Each structure stands twice: as structure tokens, then as C-alpha cells.
JSON list of C-alpha atoms in Angstrom, two decimals:
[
{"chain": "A", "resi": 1, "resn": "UNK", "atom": "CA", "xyz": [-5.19, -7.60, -25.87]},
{"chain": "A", "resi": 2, "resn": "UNK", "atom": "CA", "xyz": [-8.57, -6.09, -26.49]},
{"chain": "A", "resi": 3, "resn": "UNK", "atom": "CA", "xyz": [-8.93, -2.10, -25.73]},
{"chain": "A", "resi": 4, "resn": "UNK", "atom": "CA", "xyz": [-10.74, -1.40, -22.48]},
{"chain": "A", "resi": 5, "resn": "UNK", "atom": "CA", "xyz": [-13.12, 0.96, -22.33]},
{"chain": "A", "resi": 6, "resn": "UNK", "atom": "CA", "xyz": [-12.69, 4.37, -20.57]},
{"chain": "A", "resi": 7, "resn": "UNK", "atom": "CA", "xyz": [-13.66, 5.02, -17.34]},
{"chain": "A", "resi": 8, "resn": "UNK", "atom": "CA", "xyz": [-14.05, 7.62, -14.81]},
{"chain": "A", "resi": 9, "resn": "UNK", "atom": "CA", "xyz": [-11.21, 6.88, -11.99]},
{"chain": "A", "resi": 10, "resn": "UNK", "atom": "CA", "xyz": [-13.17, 8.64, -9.06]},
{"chain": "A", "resi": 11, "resn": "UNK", "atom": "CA", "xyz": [-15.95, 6.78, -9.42]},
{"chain": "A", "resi": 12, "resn": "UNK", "atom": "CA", "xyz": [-14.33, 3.83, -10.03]},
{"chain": "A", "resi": 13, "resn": "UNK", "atom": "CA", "xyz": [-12.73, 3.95, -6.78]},
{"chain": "A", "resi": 14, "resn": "UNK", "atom": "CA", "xyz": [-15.57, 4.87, -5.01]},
{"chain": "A", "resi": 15, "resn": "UNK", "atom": "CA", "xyz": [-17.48, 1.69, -6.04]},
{"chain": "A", "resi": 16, "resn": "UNK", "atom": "CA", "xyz": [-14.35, -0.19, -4.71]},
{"chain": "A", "resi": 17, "resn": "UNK", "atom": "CA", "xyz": [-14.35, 1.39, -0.99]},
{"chain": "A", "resi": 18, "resn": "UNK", "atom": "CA", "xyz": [-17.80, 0.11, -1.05]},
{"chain": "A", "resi": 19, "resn": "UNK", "atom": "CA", "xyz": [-16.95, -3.47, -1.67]},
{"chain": "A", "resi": 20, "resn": "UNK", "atom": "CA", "xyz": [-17.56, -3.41, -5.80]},
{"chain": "A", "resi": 21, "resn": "UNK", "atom": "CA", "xyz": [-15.52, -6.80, -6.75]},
{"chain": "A", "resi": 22, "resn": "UNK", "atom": "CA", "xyz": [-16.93, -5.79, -10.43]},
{"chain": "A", "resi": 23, "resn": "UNK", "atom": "CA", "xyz": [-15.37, -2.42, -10.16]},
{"chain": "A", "resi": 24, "resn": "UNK", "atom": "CA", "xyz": [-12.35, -4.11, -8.61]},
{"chain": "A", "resi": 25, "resn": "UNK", "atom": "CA", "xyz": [-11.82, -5.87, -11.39]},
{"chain": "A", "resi": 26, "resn": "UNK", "atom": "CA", "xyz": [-12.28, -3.23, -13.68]},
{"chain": "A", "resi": 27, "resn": "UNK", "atom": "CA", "xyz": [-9.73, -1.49, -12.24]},
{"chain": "A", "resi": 28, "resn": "UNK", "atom": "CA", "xyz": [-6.69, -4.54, -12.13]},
{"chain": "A", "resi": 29, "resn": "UNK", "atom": "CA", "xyz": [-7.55, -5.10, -15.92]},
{"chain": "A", "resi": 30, "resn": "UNK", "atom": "CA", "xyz": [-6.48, -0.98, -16.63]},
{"chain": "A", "resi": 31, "resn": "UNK", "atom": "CA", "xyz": [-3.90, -0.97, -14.57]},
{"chain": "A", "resi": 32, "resn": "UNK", "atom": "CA", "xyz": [-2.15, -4.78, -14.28]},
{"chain": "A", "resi": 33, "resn": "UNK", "atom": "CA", "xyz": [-0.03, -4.52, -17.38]},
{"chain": "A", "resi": 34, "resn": "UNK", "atom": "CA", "xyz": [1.44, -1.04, -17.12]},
{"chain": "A", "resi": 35, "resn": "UNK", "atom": "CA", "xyz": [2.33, -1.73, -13.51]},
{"chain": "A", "resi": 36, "resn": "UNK", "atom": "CA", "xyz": [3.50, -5.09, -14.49]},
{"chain": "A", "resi": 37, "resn": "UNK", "atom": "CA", "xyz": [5.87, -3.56, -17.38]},
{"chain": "A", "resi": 38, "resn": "UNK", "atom": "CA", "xyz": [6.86, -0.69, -14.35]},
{"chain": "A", "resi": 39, "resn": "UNK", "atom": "CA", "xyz": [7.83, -3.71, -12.36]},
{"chain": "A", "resi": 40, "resn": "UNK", "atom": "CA", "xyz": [9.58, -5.70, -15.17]},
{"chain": "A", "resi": 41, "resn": "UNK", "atom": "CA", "xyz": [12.21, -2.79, -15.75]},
{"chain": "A", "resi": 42, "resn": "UNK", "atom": "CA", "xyz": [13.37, -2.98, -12.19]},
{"chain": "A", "resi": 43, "resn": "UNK", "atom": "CA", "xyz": [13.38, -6.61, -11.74]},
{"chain": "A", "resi": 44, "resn": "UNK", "atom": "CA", "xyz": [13.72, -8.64, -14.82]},
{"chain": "A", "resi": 45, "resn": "UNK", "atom": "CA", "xyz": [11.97, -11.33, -13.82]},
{"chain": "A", "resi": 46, "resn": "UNK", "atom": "CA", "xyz": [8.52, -12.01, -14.98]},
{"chain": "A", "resi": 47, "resn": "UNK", "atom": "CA", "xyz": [7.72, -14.40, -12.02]},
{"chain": "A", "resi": 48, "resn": "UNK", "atom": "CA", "xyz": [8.77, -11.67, -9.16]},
{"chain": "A", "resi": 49, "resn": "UNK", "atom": "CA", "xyz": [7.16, -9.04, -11.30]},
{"chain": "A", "resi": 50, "resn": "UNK", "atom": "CA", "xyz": [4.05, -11.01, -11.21]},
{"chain": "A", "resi": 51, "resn": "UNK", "atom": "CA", "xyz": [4.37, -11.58, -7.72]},
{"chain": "A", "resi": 52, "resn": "UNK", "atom": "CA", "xyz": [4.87, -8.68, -6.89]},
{"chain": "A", "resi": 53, "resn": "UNK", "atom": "CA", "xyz": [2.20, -6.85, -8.52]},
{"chain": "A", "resi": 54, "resn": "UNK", "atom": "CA", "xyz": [-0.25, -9.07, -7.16]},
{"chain": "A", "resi": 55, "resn": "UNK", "atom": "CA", "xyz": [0.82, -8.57, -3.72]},
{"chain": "A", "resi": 56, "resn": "UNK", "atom": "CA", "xyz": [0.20, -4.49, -4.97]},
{"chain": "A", "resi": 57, "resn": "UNK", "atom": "CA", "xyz": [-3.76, -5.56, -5.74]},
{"chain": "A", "resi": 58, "resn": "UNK", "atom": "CA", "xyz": [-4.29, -7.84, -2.96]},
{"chain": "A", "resi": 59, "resn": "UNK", "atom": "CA", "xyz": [-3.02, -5.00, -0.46]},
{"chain": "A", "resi": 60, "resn": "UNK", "atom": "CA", "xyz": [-5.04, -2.08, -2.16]},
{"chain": "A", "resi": 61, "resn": "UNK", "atom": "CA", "xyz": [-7.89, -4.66, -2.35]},
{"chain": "A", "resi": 62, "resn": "UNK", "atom": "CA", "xyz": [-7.23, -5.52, 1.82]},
{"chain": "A", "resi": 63, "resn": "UNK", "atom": "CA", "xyz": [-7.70, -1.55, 2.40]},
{"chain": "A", "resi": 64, "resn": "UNK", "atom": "CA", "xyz": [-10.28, -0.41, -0.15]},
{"chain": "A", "resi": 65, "resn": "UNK", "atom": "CA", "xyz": [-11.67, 1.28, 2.26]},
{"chain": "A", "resi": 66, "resn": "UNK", "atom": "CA", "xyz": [-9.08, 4.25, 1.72]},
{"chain": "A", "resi": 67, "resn": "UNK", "atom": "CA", "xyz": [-8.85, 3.52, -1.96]},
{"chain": "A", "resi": 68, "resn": "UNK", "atom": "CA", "xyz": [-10.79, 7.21, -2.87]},
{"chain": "A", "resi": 69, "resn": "UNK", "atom": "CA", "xyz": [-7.98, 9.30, -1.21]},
{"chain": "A", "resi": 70, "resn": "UNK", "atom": "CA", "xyz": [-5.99, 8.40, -3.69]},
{"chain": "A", "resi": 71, "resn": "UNK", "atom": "CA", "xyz": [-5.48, 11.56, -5.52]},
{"chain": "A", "resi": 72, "resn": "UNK", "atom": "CA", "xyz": [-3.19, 10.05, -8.58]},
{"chain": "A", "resi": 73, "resn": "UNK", "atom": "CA", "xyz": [-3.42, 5.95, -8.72]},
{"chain": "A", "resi": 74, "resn": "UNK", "atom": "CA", "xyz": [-0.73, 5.33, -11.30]},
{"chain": "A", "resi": 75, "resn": "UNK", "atom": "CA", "xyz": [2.08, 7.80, -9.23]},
{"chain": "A", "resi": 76, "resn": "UNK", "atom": "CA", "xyz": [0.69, 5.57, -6.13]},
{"chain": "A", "resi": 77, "resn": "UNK", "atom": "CA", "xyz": [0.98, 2.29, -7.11]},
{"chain": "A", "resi": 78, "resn": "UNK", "atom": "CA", "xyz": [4.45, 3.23, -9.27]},
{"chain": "A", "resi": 79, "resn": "UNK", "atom": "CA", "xyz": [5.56, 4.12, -6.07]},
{"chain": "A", "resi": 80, "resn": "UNK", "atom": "CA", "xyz": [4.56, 1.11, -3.95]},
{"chain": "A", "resi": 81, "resn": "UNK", "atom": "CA", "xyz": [5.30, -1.21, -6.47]},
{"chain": "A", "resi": 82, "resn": "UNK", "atom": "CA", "xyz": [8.94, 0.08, -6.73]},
{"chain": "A", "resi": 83, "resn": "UNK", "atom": "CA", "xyz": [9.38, -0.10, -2.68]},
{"chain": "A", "resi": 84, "resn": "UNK", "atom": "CA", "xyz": [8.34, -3.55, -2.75]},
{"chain": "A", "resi": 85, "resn": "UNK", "atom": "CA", "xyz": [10.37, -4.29, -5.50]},
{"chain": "A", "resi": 86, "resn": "UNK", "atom": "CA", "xyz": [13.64, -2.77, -3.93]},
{"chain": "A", "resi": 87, "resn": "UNK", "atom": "CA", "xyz": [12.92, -4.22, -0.53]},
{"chain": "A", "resi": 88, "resn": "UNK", "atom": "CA", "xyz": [12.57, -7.93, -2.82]},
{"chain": "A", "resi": 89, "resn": "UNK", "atom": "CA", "xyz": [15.90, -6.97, -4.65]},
{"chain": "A", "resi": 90, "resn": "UNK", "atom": "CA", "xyz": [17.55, -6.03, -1.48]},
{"chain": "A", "resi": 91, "resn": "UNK", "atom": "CA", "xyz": [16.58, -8.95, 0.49]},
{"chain": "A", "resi": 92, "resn": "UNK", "atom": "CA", "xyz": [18.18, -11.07, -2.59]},
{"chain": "A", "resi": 93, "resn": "UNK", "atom": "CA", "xyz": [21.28, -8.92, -3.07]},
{"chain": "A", "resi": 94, "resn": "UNK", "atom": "CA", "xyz": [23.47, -11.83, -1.58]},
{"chain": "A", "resi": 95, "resn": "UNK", "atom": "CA", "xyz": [23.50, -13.15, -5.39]},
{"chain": "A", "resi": 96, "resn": "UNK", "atom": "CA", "xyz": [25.95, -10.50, -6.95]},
{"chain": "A", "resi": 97, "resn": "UNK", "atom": "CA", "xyz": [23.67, -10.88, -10.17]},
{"chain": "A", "resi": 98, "resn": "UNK", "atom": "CA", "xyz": [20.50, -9.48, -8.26]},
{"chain": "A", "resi": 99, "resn": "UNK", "atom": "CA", "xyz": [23.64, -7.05, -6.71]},
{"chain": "A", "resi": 100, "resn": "UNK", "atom": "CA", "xyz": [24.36, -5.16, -10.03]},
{"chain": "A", "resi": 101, "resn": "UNK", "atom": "CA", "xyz": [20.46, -5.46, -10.76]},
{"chain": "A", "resi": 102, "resn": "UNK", "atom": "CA", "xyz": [19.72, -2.95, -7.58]},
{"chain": "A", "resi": 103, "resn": "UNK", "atom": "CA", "xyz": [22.91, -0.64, -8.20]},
{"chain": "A", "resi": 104, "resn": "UNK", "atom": "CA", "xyz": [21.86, -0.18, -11.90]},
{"chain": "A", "resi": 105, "resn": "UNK", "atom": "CA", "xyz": [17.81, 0.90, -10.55]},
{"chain": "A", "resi": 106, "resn": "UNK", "atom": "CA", "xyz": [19.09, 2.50, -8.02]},
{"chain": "A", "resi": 107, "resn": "UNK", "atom": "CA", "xyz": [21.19, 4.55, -10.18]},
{"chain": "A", "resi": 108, "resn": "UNK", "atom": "CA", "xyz": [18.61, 4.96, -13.04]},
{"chain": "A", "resi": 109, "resn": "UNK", "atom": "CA", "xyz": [17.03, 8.65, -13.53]},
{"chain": "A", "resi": 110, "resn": "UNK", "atom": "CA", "xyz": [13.42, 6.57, -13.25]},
{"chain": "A", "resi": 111, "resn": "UNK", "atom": "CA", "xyz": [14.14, 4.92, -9.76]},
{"chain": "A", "resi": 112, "resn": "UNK", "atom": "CA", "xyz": [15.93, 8.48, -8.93]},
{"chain": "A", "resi": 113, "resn": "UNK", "atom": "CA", "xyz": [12.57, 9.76, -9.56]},
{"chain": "A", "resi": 114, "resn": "UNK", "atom": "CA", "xyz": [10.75, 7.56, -7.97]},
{"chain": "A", "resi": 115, "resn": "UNK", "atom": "CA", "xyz": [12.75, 8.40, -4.45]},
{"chain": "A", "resi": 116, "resn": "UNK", "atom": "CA", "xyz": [12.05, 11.77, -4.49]},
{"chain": "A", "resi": 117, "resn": "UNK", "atom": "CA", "xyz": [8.57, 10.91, -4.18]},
{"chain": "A", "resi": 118, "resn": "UNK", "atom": "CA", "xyz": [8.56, 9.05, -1.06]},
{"chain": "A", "resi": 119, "resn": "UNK", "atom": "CA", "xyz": [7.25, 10.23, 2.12]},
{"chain": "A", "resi": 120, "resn": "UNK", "atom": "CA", "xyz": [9.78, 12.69, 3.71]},
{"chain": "A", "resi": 121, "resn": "UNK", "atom": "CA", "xyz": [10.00, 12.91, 7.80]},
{"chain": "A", "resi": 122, "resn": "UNK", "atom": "CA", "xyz": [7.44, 16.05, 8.13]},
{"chain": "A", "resi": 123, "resn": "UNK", "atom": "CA", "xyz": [5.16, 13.43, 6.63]},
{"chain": "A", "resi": 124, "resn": "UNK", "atom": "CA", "xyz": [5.96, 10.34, 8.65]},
{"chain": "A", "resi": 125, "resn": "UNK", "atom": "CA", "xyz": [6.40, 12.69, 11.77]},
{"chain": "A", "resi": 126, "resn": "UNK", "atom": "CA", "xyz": [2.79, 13.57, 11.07]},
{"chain": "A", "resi": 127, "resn": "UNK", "atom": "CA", "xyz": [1.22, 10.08, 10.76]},
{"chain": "A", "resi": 128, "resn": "UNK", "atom": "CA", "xyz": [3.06, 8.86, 13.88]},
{"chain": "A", "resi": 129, "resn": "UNK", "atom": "CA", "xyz": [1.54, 11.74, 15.63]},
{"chain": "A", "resi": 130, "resn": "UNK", "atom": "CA", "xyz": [-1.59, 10.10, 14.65]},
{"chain": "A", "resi": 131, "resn": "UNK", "atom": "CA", "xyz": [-0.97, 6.85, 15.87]},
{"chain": "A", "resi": 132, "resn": "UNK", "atom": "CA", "xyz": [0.75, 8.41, 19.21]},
{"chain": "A", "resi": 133, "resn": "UNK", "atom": "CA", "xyz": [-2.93, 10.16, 19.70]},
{"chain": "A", "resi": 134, "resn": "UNK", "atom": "CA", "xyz": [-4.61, 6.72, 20.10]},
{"chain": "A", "resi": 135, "resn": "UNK", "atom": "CA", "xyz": [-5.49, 5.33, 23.60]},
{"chain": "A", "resi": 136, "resn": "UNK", "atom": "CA", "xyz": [-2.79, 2.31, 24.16]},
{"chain": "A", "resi": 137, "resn": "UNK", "atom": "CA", "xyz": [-5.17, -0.32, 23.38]},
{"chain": "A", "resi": 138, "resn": "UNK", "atom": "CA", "xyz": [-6.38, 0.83, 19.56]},
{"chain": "A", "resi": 139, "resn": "UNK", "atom": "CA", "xyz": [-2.47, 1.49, 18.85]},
{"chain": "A", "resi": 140, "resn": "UNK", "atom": "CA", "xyz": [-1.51, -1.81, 20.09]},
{"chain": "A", "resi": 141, "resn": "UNK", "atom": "CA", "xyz": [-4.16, -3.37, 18.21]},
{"chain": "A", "resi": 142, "resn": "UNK", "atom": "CA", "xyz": [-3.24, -0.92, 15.52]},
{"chain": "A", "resi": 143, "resn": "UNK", "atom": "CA", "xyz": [0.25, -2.06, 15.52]},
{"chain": "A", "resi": 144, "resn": "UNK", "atom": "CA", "xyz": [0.15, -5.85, 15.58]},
{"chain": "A", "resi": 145, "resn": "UNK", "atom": "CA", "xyz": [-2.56, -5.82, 12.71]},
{"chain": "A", "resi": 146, "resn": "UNK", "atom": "CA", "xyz": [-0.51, -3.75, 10.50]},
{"chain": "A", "resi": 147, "resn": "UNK", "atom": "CA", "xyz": [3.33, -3.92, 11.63]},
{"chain": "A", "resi": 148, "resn": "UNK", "atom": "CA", "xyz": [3.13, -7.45, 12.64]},
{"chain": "A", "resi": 149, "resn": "UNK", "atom": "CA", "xyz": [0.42, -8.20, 10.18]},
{"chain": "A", "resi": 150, "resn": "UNK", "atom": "CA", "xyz": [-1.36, -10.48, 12.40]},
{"chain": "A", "resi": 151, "resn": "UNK", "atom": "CA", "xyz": [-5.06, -11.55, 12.22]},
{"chain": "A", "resi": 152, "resn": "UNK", "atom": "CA", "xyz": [-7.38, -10.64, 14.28]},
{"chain": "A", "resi": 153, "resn": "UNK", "atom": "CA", "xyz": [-7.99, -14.08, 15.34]},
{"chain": "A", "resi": 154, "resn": "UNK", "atom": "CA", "xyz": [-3.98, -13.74, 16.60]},
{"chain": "A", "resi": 155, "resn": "UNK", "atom": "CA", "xyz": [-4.45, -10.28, 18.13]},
{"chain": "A", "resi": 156, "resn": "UNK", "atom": "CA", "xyz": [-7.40, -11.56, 20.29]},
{"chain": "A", "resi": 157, "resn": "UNK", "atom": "CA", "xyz": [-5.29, -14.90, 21.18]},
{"chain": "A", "resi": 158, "resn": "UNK", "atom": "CA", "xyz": [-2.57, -12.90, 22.09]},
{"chain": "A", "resi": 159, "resn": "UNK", "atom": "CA", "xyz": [-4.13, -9.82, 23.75]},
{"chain": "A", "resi": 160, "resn": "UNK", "atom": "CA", "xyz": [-6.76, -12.20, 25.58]},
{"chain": "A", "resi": 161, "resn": "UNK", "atom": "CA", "xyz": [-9.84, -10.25, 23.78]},
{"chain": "A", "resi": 162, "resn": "UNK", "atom": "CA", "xyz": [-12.79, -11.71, 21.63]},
{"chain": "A", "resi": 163, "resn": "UNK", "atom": "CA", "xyz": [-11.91, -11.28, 17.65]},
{"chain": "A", "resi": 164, "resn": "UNK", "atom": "CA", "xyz": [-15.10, -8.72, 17.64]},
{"chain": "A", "resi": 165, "resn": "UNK", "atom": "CA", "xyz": [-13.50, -6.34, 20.06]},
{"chain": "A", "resi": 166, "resn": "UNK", "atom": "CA", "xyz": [-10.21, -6.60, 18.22]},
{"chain": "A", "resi": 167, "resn": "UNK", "atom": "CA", "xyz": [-11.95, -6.09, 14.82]},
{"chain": "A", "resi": 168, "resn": "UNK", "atom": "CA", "xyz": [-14.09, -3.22, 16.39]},
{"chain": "A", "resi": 169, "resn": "UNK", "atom": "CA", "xyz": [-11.37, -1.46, 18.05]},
{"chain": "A", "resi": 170, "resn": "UNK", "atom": "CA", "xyz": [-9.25, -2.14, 14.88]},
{"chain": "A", "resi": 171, "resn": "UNK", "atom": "CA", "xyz": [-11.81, -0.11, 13.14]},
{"chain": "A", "resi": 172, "resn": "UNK", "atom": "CA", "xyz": [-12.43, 2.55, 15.51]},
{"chain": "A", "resi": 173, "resn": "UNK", "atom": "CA", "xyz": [-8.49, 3.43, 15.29]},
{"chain": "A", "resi": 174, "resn": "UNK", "atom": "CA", "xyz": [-8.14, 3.05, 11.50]},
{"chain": "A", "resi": 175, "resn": "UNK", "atom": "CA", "xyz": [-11.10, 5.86, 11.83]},
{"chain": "A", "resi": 176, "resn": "UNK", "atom": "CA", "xyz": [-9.26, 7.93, 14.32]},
{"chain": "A", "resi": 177, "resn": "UNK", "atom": "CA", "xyz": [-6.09, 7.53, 12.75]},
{"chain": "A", "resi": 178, "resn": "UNK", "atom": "CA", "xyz": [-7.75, 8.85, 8.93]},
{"chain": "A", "resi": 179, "resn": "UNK", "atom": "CA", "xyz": [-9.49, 11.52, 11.30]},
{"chain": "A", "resi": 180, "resn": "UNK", "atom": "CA", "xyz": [-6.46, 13.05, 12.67]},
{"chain": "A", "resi": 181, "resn": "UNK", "atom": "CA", "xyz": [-4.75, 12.81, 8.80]},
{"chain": "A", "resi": 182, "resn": "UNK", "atom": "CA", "xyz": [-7.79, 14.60, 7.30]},
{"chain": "A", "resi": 183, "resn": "UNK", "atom": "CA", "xyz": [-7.45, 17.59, 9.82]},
{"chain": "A", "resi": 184, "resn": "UNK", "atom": "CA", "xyz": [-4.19, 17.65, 8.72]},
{"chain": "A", "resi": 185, "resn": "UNK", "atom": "CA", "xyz": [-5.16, 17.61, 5.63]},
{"chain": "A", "resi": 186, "resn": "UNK", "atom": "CA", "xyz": [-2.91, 14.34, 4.89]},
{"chain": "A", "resi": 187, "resn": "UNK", "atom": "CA", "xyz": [-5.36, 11.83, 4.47]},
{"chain": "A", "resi": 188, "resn": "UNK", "atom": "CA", "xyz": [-3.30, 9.78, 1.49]},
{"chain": "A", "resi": 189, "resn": "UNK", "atom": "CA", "xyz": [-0.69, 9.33, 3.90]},
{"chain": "A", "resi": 190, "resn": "UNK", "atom": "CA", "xyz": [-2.62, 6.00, 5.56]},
{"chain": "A", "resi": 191, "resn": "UNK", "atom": "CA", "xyz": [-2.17, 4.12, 2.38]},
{"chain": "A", "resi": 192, "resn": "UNK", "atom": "CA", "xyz": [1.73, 4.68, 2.27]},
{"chain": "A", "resi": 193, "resn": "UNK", "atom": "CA", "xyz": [1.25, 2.94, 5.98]},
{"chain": "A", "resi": 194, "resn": "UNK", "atom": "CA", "xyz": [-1.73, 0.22, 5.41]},
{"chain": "A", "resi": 195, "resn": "UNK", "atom": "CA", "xyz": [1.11, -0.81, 2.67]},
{"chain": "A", "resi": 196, "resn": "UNK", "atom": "CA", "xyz": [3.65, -1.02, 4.96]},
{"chain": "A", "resi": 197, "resn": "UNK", "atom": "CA", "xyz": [6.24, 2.08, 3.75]},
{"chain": "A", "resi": 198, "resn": "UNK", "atom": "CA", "xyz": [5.96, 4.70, 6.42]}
]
């Protein structure tokens, strides 16, 4: 594979949150392979770890928005990438090959590693503080857009609202939300929760 060119993260990132779909790319083509070889070790399949990484860009593509708090992008998506593949390998443990495949990662001094670095309960205590803070329509909206990752089109069906007031008021708590992080100075914690691990 041909050498890519250096770049400078930050401002790569920054061209993302403003809708770049060049920069975008950029970015998947330096980082696809190394996640995808991170994946590979943990599930030994090249068709989940394909799947699975994808799933990692589609997400961070979803929520670009956020992508310049990210202070350290390979430790971030290492660390998503391994929850998703643990939650895949966990859902499939009924096969007792898949079985020994999560006790060995689980067991490994790289999966170890990557544990430690999840979000401990002063940190999720803090984000759900900063969903508790919004008024009960944004959280609901809040919550069925990214727990029950409906549409909007669904939310509005279901809440009985027009999909512009569910996409504004979806907006106006994902702003709240990174407001009450960034006084807290916390602000990378919304990714860990736009990818569904808090």
C-alpha cells in the first residue's frame, strides 16, 4: 500500500466537524488498517473485523460534529473499537469457539489495558448529570435518538411532533449536554455516549 502523506490531526479533524467528506476520507485511509489489525487480534475474523470497523467510521462520521474534542484519536477509537468488539464476541459466546476467543482477550495484558481506560463512574455520574439537567422534552428526545437510536422521522411519529422540532430540539440538547461537559471540563466524554458506551 502506497505511504500516505503526513498530516496535521487537529486540523484534520476540524475540517471534518465542518462537514469535509475529503478530509473524512483522509482520515479512514490513516487510520482503517491499524484499527482494522487492532480489531483482527481480538476477533479473528476478517469479515467482523471489517464490520466492525466500519460501524467505528460510520458512527464518528454520524457525530463529526464532536470529532475535535478528541484529544488522542488512536487511544479513542482503540477503545471503541474493542467495546464493540467484546459486546459482538459476547453476544456470540453461545459457540464455545467464540467462548475461549473472549476469555483469551479478556485475559490478554492488551485488552487488560484497554479496560482500565474506560470511563469510570465519577465520569458517567458526570455525563448523566448532564443529561438529568435537560428539560424532559430535549432528554426524551435525547434518549430515543441515541439509546433507542431512532430517527427523527420515528421520534416525531412517536412523540406526535414535526421532524424539524425533533431535529431542532435534538440539537439544542446535544448543545446543552456538550455545554454542561465543557464547564466540567469533560467535553470528550459525549463521544464515549454518541457511541453508545457510557
Amino acid at each position: 500500500m502506497k505511504a500516505l502523506p503526513l498530516y496535521d490531526e487537529a486540523s484534520l479533524l476540524k475540517q471534518i466537524a465542518a462537514g469535509d467528506e475529503a478530509a473524512f476520507t483522509t482520515f479512514y485511509n490513516l487510520h482503517w488498517d491499524k484499527l482494522c489489525n487492532y480489531l483482527f487480534k481480538i476477533t479473528k475474523s476478517r469479515e467482523t473485523t471489517e464490520e466492525i470497523a466500519s460501524d467505528v467510521f460510520l458512527k464518528l462520521w454520524l457525530g463529526k460534529e464532536w470529532v475535535q474534542d478528541i484529544r488522542n484519536v488512536d487511544a479513542f477509537l482503540f477503545k471503541v473499537a474493542y467495546n464493540k468488539a467484546i459486546s459482538f464476541l459476547r453476544v456470540t459466546a453461545g459457540k464455545p469457539a467464540l467462548q475461549n476467543i473472549i476469555e483469551d482477550q479478556l485475559l490478554s495484558r492488551e485488552s487488560a489495558a484497554a479496560d482500565d481506560a474506560l470511563l469510570g463512574e465519577e465520569q458517567r455520574r458526570i455525563l448523566h448529570e448532564a443529561i438529568k439537567q435537560l428539560s424532559p422534552q430535549r432528554r426524551m428526545v435525547l434518549m430515543l435518538s441515541r439509546e433507542k437510536e431512532l430517527s427523527n422521522d420515528e421520534i416525531a411519529s412517536l412523540l406526535n411532533l414535526s421532524s424539524n422540532t425533533v431535529k431542532n430540539t435534538l440539537s439544542d440538547a446535544l448543545k446543552s449536554v456538550r455545554g454542561f461537559l465543557k464547564s466540567k471540563k469533560a467535553e470528550s466524554l459525549i463521544w464515549f455516549w454518541l457511541m453508545g458506551y457510557v
